[in-house]
Amino acid sequence: MAEGHVITVTGPRAADSLGVVDAHDHLLMDSPGMPGQGFTDPANAIEEVLEGLATGIGTIVEMTPIGLGRDPAGLRAVAEATGVPIIAASGYHRDAHYPEGHWVHRASVETLAARVFADLTEGMHPADWLDPSLPLDPARAGAIKGGASYHHISRGERRRLEAIAAASAATGAAILVHSEVGTAAHEIIDLLESAGAHPDRIALAHLDRNPDPELHAEVAARGVTLEYDTIGRTKYHPDSVVLDLIEAVAIAGHLDRIMLGLDLGSRDYFRAYEGGPGLRYLMTAFTPRLRRRLGEDGAHRILVANPARFYALPEDGAA
Ligand SMILES: [Zn+2]
């Protein structure tokens, strides 16, 4: 049983009360790096979340970071309308999401860290910190996003990863880092650790884009969590690849380091926007196959226990 609390947009909540956790998703987002693929309508998000709820999703981790149209008030509205707890994110993405001239390119590591710290401990900035004089939203972030490029961590990404490591060290908040096509895993972990983050607080997203069970076992052996999110992403590979990967990593002894998310990061992926696979896919299409592979206990550990432990904060969210 997971101990401690998570911080949701509607307040703290016992980590052992989350149910099935979609450990990496998006409900409201509009990235300058993905023109025309924004999804910003809370009514559509509510429709999608209610459909997910009906299939058994208990909690959603909404990993939209600073600069991608993060909408704390919208997330509160979705959580209140559906009753589904939402853990929101602070932190920063990889370079591709920040246009030239964006404030993140010239901010010091100290400013980058202070803004994440404020999001986590006071409340999220309502407009991506574009106008620092605006009052903070009452909803606090409960996790931190990071990002790196393909086989490479740029200078700007390095500064932002150093900043989020410092914010994690100060608060105990979990860090989920976008790995581009599953690359640069060890380099990302090395950098975060040298900047003060504990491996237990680090997860890497999209590692299953590079479904290499030996590499993943090495990452898990460092104490880092693997977050798989190509479920239903048939354009990359069939779900059987993800199931084979999970089974291989479990046999290598790392079942307790795996979490799953759908990472619906563009409007084409939502049923509420007349696309797919939609939020319900995790429980309707994938989980029955996961249960057949691993049994009820193995599926429960991946869907419920591991994310509860990963996203839990040691005390009330701040050191
Ligand atoms: Zn994402």
Tab-separated table of C-alpha atoms and ligand atoms in Angstrom:
chain	number	residue	atom	x	y	z
A	1	MET	CA	0.000	0.000	0.000
A	2	ALA	CA	1.335	3.422	-0.931
A	3	GLU	CA	1.939	5.851	1.885
A	4	GLY	CA	1.723	9.616	1.843
A	5	HIS	CA	-0.301	12.065	-0.232
A	6	VAL	CA	-0.533	13.151	-3.787
A	7	ILE	CA	-1.359	16.752	-4.687
A	8	THR	CA	-4.325	17.000	-7.059
A	9	VAL	CA	-5.833	20.157	-8.566
A	10	THR	CA	-8.650	19.902	-6.016
A	11	GLY	CA	-6.314	19.327	-3.056
A	12	PRO	CA	-4.205	16.670	-1.315
A	13	ARG	CA	-5.401	13.098	-1.388
A	14	ALA	CA	-4.217	9.819	0.185
A	15	ALA	CA	-1.949	7.982	-2.261
A	16	ASP	CA	-3.685	4.686	-1.494
A	17	SER	CA	-7.056	6.078	-2.697
A	18	LEU	CA	-6.219	6.719	-6.369
A	19	GLY	CA	-7.359	3.476	-8.008
A	20	VAL	CA	-6.123	2.885	-11.540
A	21	VAL	CA	-3.756	5.731	-12.455
A	22	ASP	CA	-3.233	6.925	-16.017
A	23	ALA	CA	0.334	7.975	-15.194
A	24	HIS	CA	0.893	10.333	-18.141
A	25	ASP	CA	-1.824	12.052	-20.093
A	26	HIS	CA	-3.138	15.397	-21.349
A	27	LEU	CA	-6.620	16.889	-21.128
A	28	LEU	CA	-6.092	20.539	-22.093
A	29	MET	CA	-3.086	21.627	-24.148
A	30	ASP	CA	-2.045	23.968	-26.933
A	31	SER	CA	1.663	23.764	-27.729
A	32	PRO	CA	3.307	26.317	-30.028
A	33	GLY	CA	5.350	23.323	-31.253
A	34	MET	CA	2.223	21.504	-32.503
A	35	PRO	CA	0.124	24.043	-34.424
A	36	GLY	CA	-3.467	22.973	-35.174
A	37	GLN	CA	-3.334	20.088	-32.679
A	38	GLY	CA	-4.456	22.001	-29.588
A	39	PHE	CA	-7.334	20.778	-27.430
A	40	THR	CA	-8.536	23.450	-25.061
A	41	ASP	CA	-12.254	22.832	-24.490
A	42	PRO	CA	-13.035	21.743	-20.890
A	43	ALA	CA	-16.432	20.369	-22.053
A	44	ASN	CA	-14.671	17.931	-24.386
A	45	ALA	CA	-12.195	16.989	-21.662
A	46	ILE	CA	-15.100	16.292	-19.294
A	47	GLU	CA	-16.763	14.058	-21.889
A	48	GLU	CA	-13.505	12.122	-22.456
A	49	VAL	CA	-12.777	11.753	-18.717
A	50	LEU	CA	-16.319	10.535	-17.982
A	51	GLU	CA	-15.852	7.868	-20.632
A	52	GLY	CA	-12.530	6.859	-19.052
A	53	LEU	CA	-14.114	6.823	-15.606
A	54	ALA	CA	-16.859	4.483	-16.811
A	55	THR	CA	-14.160	1.983	-17.872
A	56	GLY	CA	-12.370	2.071	-14.499
A	57	ILE	CA	-9.771	4.867	-14.671
A	58	GLY	CA	-9.439	6.300	-11.164
A	59	THR	CA	-6.906	9.137	-11.427
A	60	ILE	CA	-5.265	11.042	-14.280
A	61	VAL	CA	-1.788	12.584	-14.208
A	62	GLU	CA	-2.004	15.583	-16.576
A	63	MET	CA	1.604	16.222	-17.599
A	64	THR	CA	1.192	19.436	-19.648
A	65	PRO	CA	4.140	21.594	-18.495
A	66	ILE	CA	4.812	25.336	-18.483
A	67	GLY	CA	4.661	26.858	-21.969
A	68	LEU	CA	2.215	24.423	-23.602
A	69	GLY	CA	-1.002	26.220	-22.724
A	70	ARG	CA	-1.346	24.657	-19.297
A	71	ASP	CA	-4.775	25.548	-17.874
A	72	PRO	CA	-5.068	25.070	-14.085
A	73	ALA	CA	-8.585	26.555	-13.843
A	74	GLY	CA	-9.752	24.314	-16.698
A	75	LEU	CA	-8.277	21.247	-14.979
A	76	ARG	CA	-10.055	22.172	-11.746
A	77	ALA	CA	-13.324	22.438	-13.684
A	78	VAL	CA	-12.783	18.971	-15.220
A	79	ALA	CA	-11.900	17.396	-11.844
A	80	GLU	CA	-14.923	19.011	-10.170
A	81	ALA	CA	-17.362	18.038	-12.951
A	82	THR	CA	-16.206	14.409	-13.168
A	83	GLY	CA	-15.051	13.626	-9.610
A	84	VAL	CA	-11.850	12.176	-11.110
A	85	PRO	CA	-8.720	13.390	-9.275
A	86	ILE	CA	-6.234	15.101	-11.593
A	87	ILE	CA	-2.556	15.509	-10.725
A	88	ALA	CA	-1.200	18.478	-12.719
A	89	ALA	CA	2.386	19.262	-13.657
A	90	SER	CA	4.934	21.986	-13.440
A	91	GLY	CA	8.280	21.826	-15.204
A	92	TYR	CA	9.421	22.236	-18.774
A	93	HIS	CA	9.459	20.337	-22.047
A	94	ARG	CA	12.210	19.885	-24.637
A	95	ASP	CA	13.344	22.730	-26.898
A	96	ALA	CA	10.931	21.967	-29.757
A	97	HIS	CA	7.980	23.299	-27.729
A	98	TYR	CA	9.418	26.779	-27.020
A	99	PRO	CA	9.478	29.313	-29.858
A	100	GLU	CA	12.368	31.705	-30.257
A	101	GLY	CA	12.059	34.552	-27.768
A	102	HIS	CA	10.216	32.512	-25.137
A	103	TRP	CA	11.206	33.508	-21.604
A	104	VAL	CA	12.525	30.011	-20.755
A	105	HIS	CA	15.461	30.557	-23.142
A	106	ARG	CA	16.880	33.502	-21.168
A	107	ALA	CA	15.765	32.701	-17.592
A	108	SER	CA	18.450	31.694	-15.092
A	109	VAL	CA	18.432	28.200	-13.580
A	110	GLU	CA	17.403	29.896	-10.316
A	111	THR	CA	14.343	31.545	-11.938
A	112	LEU	CA	13.426	28.332	-13.746
A	113	ALA	CA	13.578	26.443	-10.428
A	114	ALA	CA	11.746	29.135	-8.435
A	115	ARG	CA	8.776	29.089	-10.823
A	116	VAL	CA	8.476	25.300	-10.550
A	117	PHE	CA	8.791	25.552	-6.769
A	118	ALA	CA	5.973	28.161	-6.671
A	119	ASP	CA	3.732	25.989	-8.894
A	120	LEU	CA	4.285	23.054	-6.501
A	121	THR	CA	3.995	24.816	-3.153
A	122	GLU	CA	1.740	27.870	-3.694
A	123	GLY	CA	-0.316	27.343	-6.858
A	124	MET	CA	0.200	27.087	-10.599
A	125	HIS	CA	0.693	30.191	-12.675
A	126	PRO	CA	-2.470	30.627	-14.801
A	127	ALA	CA	-0.683	31.578	-18.040
A	128	ASP	CA	2.648	29.736	-18.375
A	129	TRP	CA	4.471	32.458	-16.394
A	130	LEU	CA	4.230	34.757	-19.425
A	131	ASP	CA	3.116	37.606	-17.132
A	132	PRO	CA	4.674	36.968	-13.709
A	133	SER	CA	2.473	39.644	-12.080
A	134	LEU	CA	-0.720	37.550	-12.499
A	135	PRO	CA	-1.990	35.907	-9.298
A	136	LEU	CA	-1.376	32.157	-8.974
A	137	ASP	CA	-4.247	29.698	-9.385
A	138	PRO	CA	-5.318	27.973	-6.139
A	139	ALA	CA	-4.465	24.572	-7.687
A	140	ARG	CA	-0.951	23.317	-6.963
A	141	ALA	CA	1.042	21.141	-9.364
A	142	GLY	CA	1.684	17.629	-8.048
A	143	ALA	CA	4.463	16.469	-10.371
A	144	ILE	CA	7.244	17.859	-12.566
A	145	LYS	CA	7.812	17.387	-16.284
A	146	GLY	CA	11.181	17.481	-18.046
A	147	GLY	CA	12.289	16.954	-21.624
A	148	ALA	CA	15.327	16.158	-23.767
A	149	SER	CA	15.997	15.863	-27.506
A	150	TYR	CA	16.804	12.878	-29.713
A	151	HIS	CA	20.044	11.283	-28.425
A	152	HIS	CA	20.969	14.728	-27.116
A	153	ILE	CA	20.393	17.162	-24.249
A	154	SER	CA	20.700	20.735	-25.495
A	155	ARG	CA	22.139	23.546	-23.363
A	156	GLY	CA	18.663	24.927	-22.677
A	157	GLU	CA	17.300	21.482	-21.812
A	158	ARG	CA	20.266	20.949	-19.487
A	159	ARG	CA	19.457	24.157	-17.576
A	160	ARG	CA	15.784	23.269	-17.309
A	161	LEU	CA	16.590	19.722	-16.105
A	162	GLU	CA	18.946	21.163	-13.468
A	163	ALA	CA	16.134	23.484	-12.335
A	164	ILE	CA	13.532	20.734	-12.029
A	165	ALA	CA	15.998	18.482	-10.181
A	166	ALA	CA	16.465	21.271	-7.624
A	167	ALA	CA	12.691	21.711	-7.279
A	168	SER	CA	12.266	17.958	-6.791
A	169	ALA	CA	15.037	17.840	-4.191
A	170	ALA	CA	13.358	20.692	-2.291
A	171	THR	CA	9.812	19.289	-2.368
A	172	GLY	CA	10.009	15.516	-2.921
A	173	ALA	CA	7.874	15.886	-6.073
A	174	ALA	CA	8.192	13.223	-8.770
A	175	ILE	CA	9.818	14.039	-12.123
A	176	LEU	CA	8.641	12.531	-15.435
A	177	VAL	CA	11.030	13.237	-18.318
A	178	HIS	CA	10.110	13.082	-22.001
A	179	SER	CA	12.747	10.956	-23.741
A	180	GLU	CA	12.645	11.502	-27.497
A	181	VAL	CA	11.964	8.090	-29.049
A	182	GLY	CA	13.265	6.557	-25.817
A	183	THR	CA	16.816	7.885	-26.283
A	184	ALA	CA	19.388	9.494	-23.929
A	185	ALA	CA	17.984	7.588	-20.929
A	186	HIS	CA	21.213	7.224	-18.971
A	187	GLU	CA	22.333	10.778	-19.813
A	188	ILE	CA	19.041	12.237	-18.503
A	189	ILE	CA	19.325	10.258	-15.257
A	190	ASP	CA	23.010	11.205	-14.802
A	191	LEU	CA	22.182	14.892	-15.176
A	192	LEU	CA	19.187	14.844	-12.815
A	193	GLU	CA	21.104	12.887	-10.180
A	194	SER	CA	24.106	15.207	-10.344
A	195	ALA	CA	21.702	18.162	-9.879
A	196	GLY	CA	20.249	16.647	-6.690
A	197	ALA	CA	17.253	14.514	-7.754
A	198	HIS	CA	16.857	11.088	-6.158
A	199	PRO	CA	16.474	8.200	-8.673
A	200	ASP	CA	13.376	7.060	-6.809
A	201	ARG	CA	11.742	10.396	-7.832
A	202	ILE	CA	12.592	10.011	-11.543
A	203	ALA	CA	10.587	8.324	-14.307
A	204	LEU	CA	11.304	8.305	-18.032
A	205	ALA	CA	8.389	8.639	-20.475
A	206	HIS	CA	8.177	7.080	-23.947
A	207	LEU	CA	10.946	4.529	-23.292
A	208	ASP	CA	8.725	2.004	-25.065
A	209	ARG	CA	9.262	3.925	-28.315
A	210	ASN	CA	12.585	2.046	-28.112
A	211	PRO	CA	11.309	-1.323	-26.825
A	212	ASP	CA	14.675	-2.673	-25.661
A	213	PRO	CA	14.159	-4.760	-22.491
A	214	GLU	CA	17.878	-4.928	-21.668
A	215	LEU	CA	18.233	-1.147	-21.684
A	216	HIS	CA	15.030	-0.794	-19.632
A	217	ALA	CA	16.258	-3.296	-17.038
A	218	GLU	CA	19.463	-1.232	-16.709
A	219	VAL	CA	17.418	1.946	-16.169
A	220	ALA	CA	15.163	0.236	-13.618
A	221	ALA	CA	18.196	-1.175	-11.792
A	222	ARG	CA	19.261	2.444	-11.175
A	223	GLY	CA	16.022	2.909	-9.215
A	224	VAL	CA	14.267	4.866	-11.980
A	225	THR	CA	10.676	4.169	-13.050
A	226	LEU	CA	9.777	3.249	-16.655
A	227	GLU	CA	6.631	4.914	-18.012
A	228	TYR	CA	5.216	3.244	-21.125
A	229	ASP	CA	2.757	5.159	-23.269
A	230	THR	CA	2.671	3.766	-26.805
A	231	ILE	CA	-0.455	1.785	-25.897
A	232	GLY	CA	-2.875	2.184	-28.796
A	233	ARG	CA	-0.195	4.067	-30.781
A	234	THR	CA	-0.485	1.582	-33.610
A	235	LYS	CA	1.403	3.860	-36.015
A	236	TYR	CA	4.549	3.003	-33.997
A	237	HIS	CA	3.941	-0.663	-33.188
A	238	PRO	CA	1.185	-3.046	-32.114
A	239	ASP	CA	0.199	-3.389	-28.458
A	240	SER	CA	1.744	-6.876	-28.469
A	241	VAL	CA	5.188	-5.193	-28.557
A	242	VAL	CA	4.371	-3.304	-25.342
A	243	LEU	CA	2.991	-6.459	-23.715
A	244	ASP	CA	6.129	-8.426	-24.675
A	245	LEU	CA	8.289	-5.611	-23.307
A	246	ILE	CA	6.415	-5.468	-19.990
A	247	GLU	CA	6.702	-9.222	-19.630
A	248	ALA	CA	10.451	-9.186	-20.353
A	249	VAL	CA	11.117	-6.348	-17.885
A	250	ALA	CA	8.979	-8.127	-15.265
A	251	ILE	CA	10.929	-11.369	-15.760
A	252	ALA	CA	14.146	-9.363	-15.308
A	253	GLY	CA	12.817	-8.444	-11.846
A	254	HIS	CA	11.518	-4.905	-12.408
A	255	LEU	CA	7.721	-5.196	-12.417
A	256	ASP	CA	7.573	-2.614	-9.613
A	257	ARG	CA	9.246	0.008	-11.820
A	258	ILE	CA	6.623	0.089	-14.607
A	259	MET	CA	3.755	2.596	-15.015
A	260	LEU	CA	1.383	3.132	-17.944
A	261	GLY	CA	-0.133	6.200	-19.568
A	262	LEU	CA	-1.859	6.977	-22.857
A	263	ASP	CA	-0.195	10.374	-23.412
A	264	LEU	CA	-2.984	11.696	-25.636
A	265	GLY	CA	-0.982	14.710	-26.771
A	266	SER	CA	-2.892	15.851	-29.839
A	267	ARG	CA	-6.568	16.396	-30.609
A	268	ASP	CA	-6.694	13.538	-33.122
A	269	TYR	CA	-6.305	11.063	-30.242
A	270	PHE	CA	-9.547	12.038	-28.459
A	271	ARG	CA	-12.953	10.540	-29.059
A	272	ALA	CA	-14.461	13.834	-27.865
A	273	TYR	CA	-12.780	15.475	-30.898
A	274	GLU	CA	-13.938	12.641	-33.183
A	275	GLY	CA	-10.594	10.848	-33.113
A	276	GLY	CA	-9.061	7.889	-31.295
A	277	PRO	CA	-8.017	5.754	-29.462
A	278	GLY	CA	-9.370	7.912	-26.608
A	279	LEU	CA	-8.986	7.684	-22.871
A	280	ARG	CA	-11.054	4.550	-22.492
A	281	TYR	CA	-8.536	2.476	-24.535
A	282	LEU	CA	-6.292	1.755	-21.535
A	283	MET	CA	-8.963	-0.203	-19.703
A	284	THR	CA	-11.095	-1.524	-22.557
A	285	ALA	CA	-8.416	-2.704	-25.006
A	286	PHE	CA	-5.096	-2.979	-23.185
A	287	THR	CA	-5.731	-3.976	-19.579
A	288	PRO	CA	-7.574	-7.235	-20.355
A	289	ARG	CA	-4.508	-8.350	-22.327
A	290	LEU	CA	-2.191	-7.168	-19.529
A	291	ARG	CA	-4.179	-9.238	-17.010
A	292	ARG	CA	-3.897	-12.305	-19.224
A	293	ARG	CA	-0.115	-11.878	-19.395
A	294	LEU	CA	0.647	-10.966	-15.775
A	295	GLY	CA	-2.397	-12.003	-13.771
A	296	GLU	CA	-4.528	-9.730	-11.618
A	297	ASP	CA	-1.755	-9.013	-9.114
A	298	GLY	CA	0.798	-8.004	-11.765
A	299	ALA	CA	-1.691	-5.717	-13.508
A	300	HIS	CA	-2.674	-4.151	-10.176
A	301	ARG	CA	0.931	-3.367	-9.351
A	302	ILE	CA	1.463	-1.608	-12.692
A	303	LEU	CA	-1.857	0.259	-12.813
A	304	VAL	CA	-2.444	1.070	-9.133
A	305	ALA	CA	0.449	0.453	-6.733
A	306	ASN	CA	3.456	1.685	-8.739
A	307	PRO	CA	2.051	5.085	-9.775
A	308	ALA	CA	0.633	5.679	-6.277
A	309	ARG	CA	4.094	5.124	-4.802
A	310	PHE	CA	5.813	7.175	-7.494
A	311	TYR	CA	3.583	10.258	-7.313
A	312	ALA	CA	3.252	10.255	-3.499
A	313	LEU	CA	4.933	13.076	-1.623
A	314	PRO	CA	6.665	12.267	1.638
A	315	GLU	CA	4.744	14.832	3.733
A	316	ASP	CA	2.237	17.494	2.755
A	317	GLY	CA	3.912	18.262	-0.545
A	318	ALA	CA	6.671	20.573	0.628
A	319	ALA	CA	9.809	19.954	2.626
B	1	ZN	ZN	2.937	13.852	-22.763
